[in-house]
């Protein structure tokens, strides 16, 4: 999570230094809150890798046998791992996003805002919720695929590659597909001012939650059907 803090600090410092060179369009769309939290894009990579590794690492070492032996009900095993990983991810992400916000606003100097600014607290908590749900989705994919490389590639493909591929779709399709991808839906949680065409806060939350639940449901289904 140090990367998230560092990237946010660098972005805020660079923005403050180049403020006088920014055009009217950039200034009109500038969001001080979001700028300090831009490191979430880097943090999600770490969460994806850790989320997959929590499960695939046990398959690689054979520890999954001990885990299933301690809790023969496989639903219990999945929920236990999800709870521990989710709580840790949320707490660490919340602290990191708060620190990133405070440091970023200090580096923005007169262009920064305080915690009392509209949507500031929501954005800080939104980062933590977003990363936790991305981690939960990664956990589910880890159970489903059981391969570290395959699991990481799958989640990265969904989170990073699919949005980039939207440009090849017919223009008429894009409003019905692009906003519902995990990274785009999740951005509604921490964007101080949502982009035109993006989902609302609660719609984005439930769409991202649906992705996480679907991945976990698939992981649980395959966990029950296969031997450890």
Short mmCIF file of N, CA and C in Angstrom, two decimals, residues 21-103:
data_model
loop_
_atom_site.label_atom_id
_atom_site.label_comp_id
_atom_site.label_asym_id
_atom_site.label_seq_id
_atom_site.Cartn_x
_atom_site.Cartn_y
_atom_site.Cartn_z
N UNK A 21 0.36 25.87 -15.65
CA UNK A 21 0.42 25.45 -17.05
C UNK A 21 -0.82 24.66 -17.48
N UNK A 22 -1.71 24.41 -16.55
CA UNK A 22 -2.91 23.64 -16.86
C UNK A 22 -3.91 24.50 -17.62
N UNK A 23 -4.56 23.90 -18.61
CA UNK A 23 -5.53 24.62 -19.42
C UNK A 23 -6.86 24.75 -18.72
N UNK A 24 -7.74 25.56 -19.26
CA UNK A 24 -9.07 25.76 -18.66
C UNK A 24 -9.86 24.47 -18.52
N UNK A 25 -9.74 23.58 -19.52
CA UNK A 25 -10.46 22.31 -19.45
C UNK A 25 -9.97 21.45 -18.30
N UNK A 26 -8.64 21.38 -18.12
CA UNK A 26 -8.07 20.60 -17.02
C UNK A 26 -8.48 21.16 -15.67
N UNK A 27 -8.44 22.48 -15.55
CA UNK A 27 -8.81 23.11 -14.28
C UNK A 27 -10.28 22.89 -13.96
N UNK A 28 -11.12 22.91 -14.99
CA UNK A 28 -12.55 22.73 -14.78
C UNK A 28 -12.88 21.33 -14.29
N UNK A 29 -12.10 20.35 -14.72
CA UNK A 29 -12.38 18.95 -14.35
C UNK A 29 -11.49 18.45 -13.21
N UNK A 30 -10.66 19.34 -12.65
CA UNK A 30 -9.75 18.91 -11.59
C UNK A 30 -10.51 18.54 -10.33
N UNK A 31 -10.15 17.39 -9.74
CA UNK A 31 -10.74 16.93 -8.49
C UNK A 31 -9.62 16.69 -7.49
N UNK A 32 -9.51 17.55 -6.50
CA UNK A 32 -8.42 17.43 -5.52
C UNK A 32 -8.50 16.11 -4.76
N UNK A 33 -9.71 15.70 -4.41
CA UNK A 33 -9.87 14.45 -3.65
C UNK A 33 -9.38 13.26 -4.46
N UNK A 34 -9.86 13.15 -5.68
CA UNK A 34 -9.51 12.01 -6.53
C UNK A 34 -8.03 12.00 -6.88
N UNK A 35 -7.44 13.19 -7.08
CA UNK A 35 -6.03 13.25 -7.47
C UNK A 35 -5.13 12.60 -6.42
N UNK A 36 -5.41 12.82 -5.15
CA UNK A 36 -4.57 12.26 -4.10
C UNK A 36 -4.78 10.76 -3.93
N UNK A 37 -5.87 10.23 -4.49
CA UNK A 37 -6.18 8.80 -4.35
C UNK A 37 -5.92 8.02 -5.64
N UNK A 38 -5.23 8.65 -6.58
CA UNK A 38 -5.00 8.01 -7.88
C UNK A 38 -4.17 6.73 -7.75
N UNK A 39 -3.45 6.58 -6.65
CA UNK A 39 -2.64 5.38 -6.43
C UNK A 39 -3.44 4.11 -6.27
N UNK A 40 -4.77 4.22 -6.20
CA UNK A 40 -5.62 3.03 -6.10
C UNK A 40 -5.40 2.11 -7.30
N UNK A 41 -5.04 2.69 -8.44
CA UNK A 41 -4.80 1.88 -9.63
C UNK A 41 -3.61 0.96 -9.46
N UNK A 42 -2.60 1.41 -8.72
CA UNK A 42 -1.45 0.56 -8.42
C UNK A 42 -1.77 -0.42 -7.30
N UNK A 43 -2.49 0.06 -6.29
CA UNK A 43 -2.82 -0.79 -5.15
C UNK A 43 -3.65 -1.99 -5.56
N UNK A 44 -4.53 -1.83 -6.55
CA UNK A 44 -5.37 -2.95 -6.95
C UNK A 44 -4.55 -4.09 -7.53
N UNK A 45 -3.40 -3.78 -8.14
CA UNK A 45 -2.55 -4.84 -8.67
C UNK A 45 -2.03 -5.72 -7.54
N UNK A 46 -1.60 -5.08 -6.45
CA UNK A 46 -1.11 -5.84 -5.30
C UNK A 46 -2.22 -6.67 -4.68
N UNK A 47 -3.42 -6.10 -4.58
CA UNK A 47 -4.55 -6.81 -4.00
C UNK A 47 -4.94 -8.01 -4.86
N UNK A 48 -4.92 -7.84 -6.17
CA UNK A 48 -5.25 -8.94 -7.07
C UNK A 48 -4.27 -10.09 -6.89
N UNK A 49 -2.99 -9.77 -6.87
CA UNK A 49 -1.97 -10.81 -6.71
C UNK A 49 -2.12 -11.51 -5.37
N UNK A 50 -2.29 -10.75 -4.30
CA UNK A 50 -2.43 -11.34 -2.97
C UNK A 50 -3.70 -12.17 -2.86
N UNK A 51 -4.79 -11.65 -3.42
CA UNK A 51 -6.06 -12.38 -3.35
C UNK A 51 -5.98 -13.75 -4.01
N UNK A 52 -5.34 -13.81 -5.15
CA UNK A 52 -5.17 -15.09 -5.84
C UNK A 52 -4.19 -15.98 -5.07
N UNK A 53 -3.07 -15.39 -4.62
CA UNK A 53 -2.03 -16.17 -3.95
C UNK A 53 -2.49 -16.78 -2.62
N UNK A 54 -3.40 -16.11 -1.94
CA UNK A 54 -3.92 -16.65 -0.68
C UNK A 54 -4.44 -18.07 -0.88
N UNK A 55 -5.05 -18.31 -2.03
CA UNK A 55 -5.63 -19.63 -2.32
C UNK A 55 -4.67 -20.51 -3.11
N UNK A 56 -4.15 -20.00 -4.21
CA UNK A 56 -3.30 -20.84 -5.06
C UNK A 56 -2.00 -21.22 -4.37
N UNK A 57 -1.54 -20.37 -3.43
CA UNK A 57 -0.34 -20.71 -2.68
C UNK A 57 -0.55 -21.97 -1.85
N UNK A 58 -1.76 -22.13 -1.30
CA UNK A 58 -2.06 -23.33 -0.52
C UNK A 58 -2.14 -24.57 -1.41
N UNK A 59 -2.67 -24.39 -2.61
CA UNK A 59 -2.71 -25.52 -3.54
C UNK A 59 -1.30 -25.92 -3.96
N UNK A 60 -0.44 -24.94 -4.15
CA UNK A 60 0.93 -25.22 -4.59
C UNK A 60 1.73 -25.95 -3.53
N UNK A 61 1.49 -25.62 -2.25
CA UNK A 61 2.25 -26.25 -1.17
C UNK A 61 1.55 -27.46 -0.57
N UNK A 62 0.30 -27.67 -0.92
CA UNK A 62 -0.46 -28.77 -0.35
C UNK A 62 -1.14 -28.42 0.96
N UNK A 63 -0.99 -27.17 1.41
CA UNK A 63 -1.60 -26.75 2.67
C UNK A 63 -3.13 -26.74 2.60
N UNK A 64 -3.67 -26.73 1.39
CA UNK A 64 -5.12 -26.72 1.26
C UNK A 64 -5.73 -27.98 1.85
N UNK A 65 -4.97 -29.08 1.82
CA UNK A 65 -5.46 -30.34 2.40
C UNK A 65 -5.66 -30.18 3.90
N UNK A 66 -4.69 -29.51 4.56
CA UNK A 66 -4.80 -29.28 6.00
C UNK A 66 -5.96 -28.33 6.30
N UNK A 67 -6.12 -27.31 5.45
CA UNK A 67 -7.21 -26.35 5.66
C UNK A 67 -8.57 -27.03 5.57
N UNK A 68 -8.72 -27.90 4.56
CA UNK A 68 -9.99 -28.60 4.39
C UNK A 68 -10.18 -29.67 5.45
N UNK A 69 -9.07 -30.20 5.96
CA UNK A 69 -9.17 -31.17 7.04
C UNK A 69 -9.64 -30.53 8.33
N UNK A 70 -9.17 -29.30 8.58
CA UNK A 70 -9.57 -28.58 9.79
C UNK A 70 -11.02 -28.12 9.71
N UNK A 71 -11.48 -27.85 8.49
CA UNK A 71 -12.87 -27.41 8.28
C UNK A 71 -13.42 -28.17 7.08
N UNK A 72 -13.92 -29.40 7.32
CA UNK A 72 -14.38 -30.25 6.21
C UNK A 72 -15.46 -29.60 5.34
N UNK A 73 -16.30 -28.76 5.94
CA UNK A 73 -17.32 -28.08 5.15
C UNK A 73 -16.65 -27.01 4.30
N UNK A 74 -16.67 -27.19 3.01
CA UNK A 74 -15.89 -26.31 2.14
C UNK A 74 -16.44 -24.90 2.08
N UNK A 75 -17.73 -24.76 2.32
CA UNK A 75 -18.29 -23.41 2.40
C UNK A 75 -17.66 -22.66 3.57
N UNK A 76 -17.48 -23.36 4.69
CA UNK A 76 -16.87 -22.75 5.87
C UNK A 76 -15.43 -22.33 5.58
N UNK A 77 -14.70 -23.18 4.86
CA UNK A 77 -13.32 -22.85 4.51
C UNK A 77 -13.25 -21.58 3.67
N UNK A 78 -14.09 -21.50 2.66
CA UNK A 78 -14.09 -20.32 1.80
C UNK A 78 -14.48 -19.07 2.58
N UNK A 79 -15.52 -19.17 3.38
CA UNK A 79 -15.99 -18.00 4.13
C UNK A 79 -14.95 -17.54 5.15
N UNK A 80 -14.25 -18.50 5.76
CA UNK A 80 -13.23 -18.15 6.75
C UNK A 80 -12.09 -17.38 6.09
N UNK A 81 -11.63 -17.88 4.96
CA UNK A 81 -10.54 -17.21 4.25
C UNK A 81 -10.99 -15.85 3.73
N UNK A 82 -12.22 -15.79 3.24
CA UNK A 82 -12.76 -14.52 2.74
C UNK A 82 -12.85 -13.49 3.86
N UNK A 83 -13.30 -13.92 5.03
CA UNK A 83 -13.45 -13.00 6.16
C UNK A 83 -12.12 -12.43 6.61
N UNK A 84 -11.14 -13.32 6.79
CA UNK A 84 -9.82 -12.86 7.25
C UNK A 84 -9.18 -11.93 6.22
N UNK A 85 -9.18 -12.38 4.97
CA UNK A 85 -8.56 -11.57 3.91
C UNK A 85 -9.31 -10.26 3.73
N UNK A 86 -10.63 -10.31 3.78
CA UNK A 86 -11.44 -9.11 3.57
C UNK A 86 -11.24 -8.08 4.66
N UNK A 87 -11.22 -8.52 5.91
CA UNK A 87 -11.04 -7.59 7.03
C UNK A 87 -9.67 -6.93 6.97
N UNK A 88 -8.63 -7.74 6.73
CA UNK A 88 -7.27 -7.19 6.65
C UNK A 88 -7.16 -6.21 5.49
N UNK A 89 -7.69 -6.61 4.33
CA UNK A 89 -7.61 -5.74 3.15
C UNK A 89 -8.33 -4.42 3.39
N UNK A 90 -9.52 -4.49 3.96
CA UNK A 90 -10.29 -3.26 4.20
C UNK A 90 -9.56 -2.33 5.16
N UNK A 91 -9.06 -2.88 6.26
CA UNK A 91 -8.40 -2.04 7.27
C UNK A 91 -7.13 -1.39 6.72
N UNK A 92 -6.30 -2.20 6.05
CA UNK A 92 -5.05 -1.66 5.50
C UNK A 92 -5.35 -0.64 4.41
N UNK A 93 -6.33 -0.93 3.58
CA UNK A 93 -6.69 -0.01 2.49
C UNK A 93 -7.25 1.30 3.03
N UNK A 94 -8.05 1.21 4.08
CA UNK A 94 -8.64 2.42 4.66
C UNK A 94 -7.56 3.33 5.24
N UNK A 95 -6.64 2.74 5.99
CA UNK A 95 -5.54 3.53 6.57
C UNK A 95 -4.69 4.13 5.46
N UNK A 96 -4.38 3.33 4.44
CA UNK A 96 -3.54 3.80 3.34
C UNK A 96 -4.21 4.92 2.56
N UNK A 97 -5.50 4.78 2.29
CA UNK A 97 -6.20 5.82 1.53
C UNK A 97 -6.31 7.11 2.34
N UNK A 98 -6.47 6.98 3.65
CA UNK A 98 -6.51 8.17 4.50
C UNK A 98 -5.17 8.90 4.48
N UNK A 99 -4.09 8.14 4.62
CA UNK A 99 -2.75 8.74 4.59
C UNK A 99 -2.48 9.37 3.22
N UNK A 100 -2.86 8.66 2.16
CA UNK A 100 -2.66 9.19 0.80
C UNK A 100 -3.42 10.50 0.62
N UNK A 101 -4.63 10.56 1.15
CA UNK A 101 -5.43 11.78 1.04
C UNK A 101 -4.77 12.94 1.78
N UNK A 102 -4.38 12.70 3.01
CA UNK A 102 -3.79 13.77 3.83
C UNK A 102 -2.50 14.29 3.21
N UNK A 103 -1.60 13.37 2.82
CA UNK A 103 -0.34 13.79 2.21
C UNK A 103 -0.59 14.50 0.89
#
